[in-house]
PDB file of C-alpha atoms and ligand atoms in Angstrom:
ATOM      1  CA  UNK A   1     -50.134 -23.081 101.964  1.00 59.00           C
ATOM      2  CA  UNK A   2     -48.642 -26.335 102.621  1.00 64.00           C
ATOM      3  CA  UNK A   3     -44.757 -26.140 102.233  1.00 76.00           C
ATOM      4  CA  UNK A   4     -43.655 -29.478 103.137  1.00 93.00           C
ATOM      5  CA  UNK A   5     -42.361 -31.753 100.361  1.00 96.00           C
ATOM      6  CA  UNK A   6     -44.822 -34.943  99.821  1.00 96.00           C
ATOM      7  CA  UNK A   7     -41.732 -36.496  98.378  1.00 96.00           C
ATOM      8  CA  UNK A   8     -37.868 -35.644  98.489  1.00 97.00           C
ATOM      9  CA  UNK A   9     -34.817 -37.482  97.356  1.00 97.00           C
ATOM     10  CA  UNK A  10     -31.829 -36.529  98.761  1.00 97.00           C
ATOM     11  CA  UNK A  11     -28.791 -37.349  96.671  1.00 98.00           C
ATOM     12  CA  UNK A  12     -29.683 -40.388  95.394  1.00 98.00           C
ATOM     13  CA  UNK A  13     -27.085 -42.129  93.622  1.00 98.00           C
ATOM     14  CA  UNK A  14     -27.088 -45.421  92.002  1.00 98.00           C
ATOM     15  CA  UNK A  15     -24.315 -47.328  90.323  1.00 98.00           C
ATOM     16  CA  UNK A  16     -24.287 -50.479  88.603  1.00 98.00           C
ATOM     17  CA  UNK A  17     -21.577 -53.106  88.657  1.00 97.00           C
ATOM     18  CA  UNK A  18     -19.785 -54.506  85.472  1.00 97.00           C
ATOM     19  CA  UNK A  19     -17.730 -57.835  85.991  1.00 96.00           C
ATOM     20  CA  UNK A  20     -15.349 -59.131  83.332  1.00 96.00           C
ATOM     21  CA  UNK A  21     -12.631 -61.783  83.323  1.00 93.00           C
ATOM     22  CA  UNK A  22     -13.114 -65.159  84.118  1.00 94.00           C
ATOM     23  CA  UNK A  23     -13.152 -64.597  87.981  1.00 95.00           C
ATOM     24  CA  UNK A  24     -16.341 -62.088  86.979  1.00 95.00           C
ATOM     25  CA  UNK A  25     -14.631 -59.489  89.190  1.00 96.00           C
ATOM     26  CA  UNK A  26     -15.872 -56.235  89.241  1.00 96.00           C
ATOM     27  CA  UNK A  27     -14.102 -54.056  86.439  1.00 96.00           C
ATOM     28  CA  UNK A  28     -16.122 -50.837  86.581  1.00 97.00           C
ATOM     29  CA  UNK A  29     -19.258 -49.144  87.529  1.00 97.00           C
ATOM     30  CA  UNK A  30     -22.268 -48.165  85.356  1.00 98.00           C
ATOM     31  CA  UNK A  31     -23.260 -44.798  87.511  1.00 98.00           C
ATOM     32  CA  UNK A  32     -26.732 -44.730  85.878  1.00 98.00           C
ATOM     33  CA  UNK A  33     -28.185 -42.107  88.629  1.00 98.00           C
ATOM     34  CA  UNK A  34     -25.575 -39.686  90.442  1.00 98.00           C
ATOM     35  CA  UNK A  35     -26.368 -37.193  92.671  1.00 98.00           C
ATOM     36  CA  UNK A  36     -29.873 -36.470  92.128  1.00 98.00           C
ATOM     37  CA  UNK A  37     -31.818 -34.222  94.816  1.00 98.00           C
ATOM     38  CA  UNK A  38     -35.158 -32.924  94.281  1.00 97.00           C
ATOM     39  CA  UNK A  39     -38.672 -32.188  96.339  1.00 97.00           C
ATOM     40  CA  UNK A  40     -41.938 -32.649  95.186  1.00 97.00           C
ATOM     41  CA  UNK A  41     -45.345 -30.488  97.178  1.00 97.00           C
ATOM     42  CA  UNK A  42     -48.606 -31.564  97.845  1.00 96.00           C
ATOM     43  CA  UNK A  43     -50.610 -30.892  94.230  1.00 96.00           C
ATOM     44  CA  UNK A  44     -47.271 -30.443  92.309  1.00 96.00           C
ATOM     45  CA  UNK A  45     -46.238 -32.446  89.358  1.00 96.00           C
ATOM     46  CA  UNK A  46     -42.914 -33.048  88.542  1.00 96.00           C
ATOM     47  CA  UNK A  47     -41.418 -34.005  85.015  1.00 96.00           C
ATOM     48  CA  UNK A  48     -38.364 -35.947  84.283  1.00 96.00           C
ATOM     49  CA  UNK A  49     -37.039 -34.929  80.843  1.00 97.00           C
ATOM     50  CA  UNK A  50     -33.307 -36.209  79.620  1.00 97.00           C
ATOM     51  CA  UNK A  51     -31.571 -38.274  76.811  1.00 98.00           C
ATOM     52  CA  UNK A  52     -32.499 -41.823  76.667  1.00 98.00           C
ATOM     53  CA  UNK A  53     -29.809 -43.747  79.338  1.00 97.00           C
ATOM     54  CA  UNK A  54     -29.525 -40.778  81.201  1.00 98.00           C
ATOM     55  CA  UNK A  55     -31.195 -42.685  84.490  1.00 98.00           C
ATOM     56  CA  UNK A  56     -34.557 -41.644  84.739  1.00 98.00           C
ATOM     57  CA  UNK A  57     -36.640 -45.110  84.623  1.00 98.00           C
ATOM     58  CA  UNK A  58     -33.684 -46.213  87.384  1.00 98.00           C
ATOM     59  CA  UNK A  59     -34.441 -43.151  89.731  1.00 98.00           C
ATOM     60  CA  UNK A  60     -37.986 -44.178  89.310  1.00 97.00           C
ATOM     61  CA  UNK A  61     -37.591 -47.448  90.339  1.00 98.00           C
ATOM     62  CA  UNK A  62     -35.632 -46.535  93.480  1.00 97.00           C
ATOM     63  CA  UNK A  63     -38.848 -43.883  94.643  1.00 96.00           C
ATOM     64  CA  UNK A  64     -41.206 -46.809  93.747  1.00 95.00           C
ATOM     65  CA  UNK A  65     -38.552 -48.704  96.667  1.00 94.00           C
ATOM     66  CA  UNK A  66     -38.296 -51.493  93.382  1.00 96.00           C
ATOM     67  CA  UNK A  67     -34.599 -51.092  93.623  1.00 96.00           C
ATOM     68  CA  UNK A  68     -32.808 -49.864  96.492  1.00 96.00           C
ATOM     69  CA  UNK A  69     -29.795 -47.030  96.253  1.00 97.00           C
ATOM     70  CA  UNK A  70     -26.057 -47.233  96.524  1.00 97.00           C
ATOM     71  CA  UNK A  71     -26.561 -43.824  98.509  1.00 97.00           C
ATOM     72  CA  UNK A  72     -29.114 -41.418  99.291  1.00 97.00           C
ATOM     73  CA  UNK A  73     -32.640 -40.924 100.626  1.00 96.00           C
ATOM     74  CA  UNK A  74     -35.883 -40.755  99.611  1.00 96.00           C
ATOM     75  CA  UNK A  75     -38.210 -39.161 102.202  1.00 96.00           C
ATOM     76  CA  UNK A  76     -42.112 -39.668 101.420  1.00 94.00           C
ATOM     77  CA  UNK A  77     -44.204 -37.413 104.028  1.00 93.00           C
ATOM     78  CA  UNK A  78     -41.012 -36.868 105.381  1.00 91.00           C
ATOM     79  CA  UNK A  79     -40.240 -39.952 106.579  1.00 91.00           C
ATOM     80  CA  UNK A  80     -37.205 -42.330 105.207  1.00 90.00           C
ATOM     81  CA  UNK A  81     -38.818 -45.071 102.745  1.00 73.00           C
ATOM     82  CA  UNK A  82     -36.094 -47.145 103.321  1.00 62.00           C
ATOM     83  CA  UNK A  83     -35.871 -48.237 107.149  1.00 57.00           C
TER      84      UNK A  83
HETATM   85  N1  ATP B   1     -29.980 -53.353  85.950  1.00 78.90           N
HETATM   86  C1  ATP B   1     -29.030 -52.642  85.348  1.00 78.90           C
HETATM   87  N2  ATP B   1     -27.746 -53.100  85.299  1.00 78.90           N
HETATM   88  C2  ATP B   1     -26.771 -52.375  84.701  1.00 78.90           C
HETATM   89  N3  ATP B   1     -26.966 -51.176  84.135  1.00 78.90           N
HETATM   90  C3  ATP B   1     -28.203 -50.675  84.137  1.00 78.90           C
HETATM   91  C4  ATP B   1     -29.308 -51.368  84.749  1.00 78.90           C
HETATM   92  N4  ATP B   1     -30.432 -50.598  84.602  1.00 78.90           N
HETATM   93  C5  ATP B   1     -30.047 -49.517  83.937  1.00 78.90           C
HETATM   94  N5  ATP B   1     -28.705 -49.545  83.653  1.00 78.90           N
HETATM   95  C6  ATP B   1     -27.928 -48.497  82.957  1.00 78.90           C
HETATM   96  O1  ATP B   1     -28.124 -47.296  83.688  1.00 78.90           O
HETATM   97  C7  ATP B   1     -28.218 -46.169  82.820  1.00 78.90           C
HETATM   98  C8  ATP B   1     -29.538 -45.466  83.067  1.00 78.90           C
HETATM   99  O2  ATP B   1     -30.602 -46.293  82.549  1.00 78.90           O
HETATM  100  P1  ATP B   1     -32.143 -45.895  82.658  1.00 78.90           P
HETATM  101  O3  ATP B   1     -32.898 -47.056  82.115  1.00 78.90           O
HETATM  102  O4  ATP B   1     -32.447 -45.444  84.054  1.00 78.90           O
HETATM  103  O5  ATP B   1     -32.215 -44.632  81.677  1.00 78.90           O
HETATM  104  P2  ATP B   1     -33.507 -43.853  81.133  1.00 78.90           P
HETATM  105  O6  ATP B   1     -33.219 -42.390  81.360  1.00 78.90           O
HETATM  106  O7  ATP B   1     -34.758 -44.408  81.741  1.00 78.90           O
HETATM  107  O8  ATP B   1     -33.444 -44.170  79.563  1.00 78.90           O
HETATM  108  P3  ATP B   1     -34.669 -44.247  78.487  1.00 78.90           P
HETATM  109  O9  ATP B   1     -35.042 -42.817  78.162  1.00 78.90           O
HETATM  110  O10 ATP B   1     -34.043 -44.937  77.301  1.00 78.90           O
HETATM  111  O11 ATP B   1     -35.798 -45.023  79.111  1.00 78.90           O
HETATM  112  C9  ATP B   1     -28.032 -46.725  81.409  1.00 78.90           C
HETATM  113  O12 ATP B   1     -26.661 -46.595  81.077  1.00 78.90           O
HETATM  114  C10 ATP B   1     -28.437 -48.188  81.550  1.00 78.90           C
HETATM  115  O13 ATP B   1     -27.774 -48.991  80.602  1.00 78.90           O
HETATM  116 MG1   MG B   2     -36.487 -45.265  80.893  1.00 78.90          MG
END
């Protein structure tokens, strides 16, 4: 049995920044993923199930390497996607 994750994400965080004012400074953060770990096997399916905004499309994006994480790791055949 093959026990080695095909995929892991390691505390993947991403946050967003708002700007406001009329320098368009940054105000606040949108923290649409935040501390997300998890490890996928060979054969296994995994399903992401929360409430709509909750940052599943974003952590998708960031596995996909679309987008690219304030923090974290995402490991595919254990090696880091992100060089
Ligand atoms: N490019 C972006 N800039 C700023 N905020 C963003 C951006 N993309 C997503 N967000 C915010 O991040 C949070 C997570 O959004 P995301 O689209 O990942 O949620 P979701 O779980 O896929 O929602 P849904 O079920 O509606 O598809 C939301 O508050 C969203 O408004
Ligand atoms: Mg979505």
């Amino acid at each position: 049995m093959n026990t080695e994750n095909l995929l892991e994400v390691r505390d993947v965080v991403k946050y967003y920044p708002v700007t406001g004012g009329i320098f368009l400074r940054q105000i606040a953060s949108v923290k649409a993923v935040d501390g997300v770990s998890l490890g996928i096997l060979p054969g296994e399916t995994l399903g992401l199930v929360g409430e709509s905004g909750c940052g599943k499309s974003t952590l998708g994006r960031i596995i996909l390497r679309l987008e690219e994480p304030t923090r974290g790791d995402i490991l595919f055949q254990g090696k880091a996607s992100w060089a």
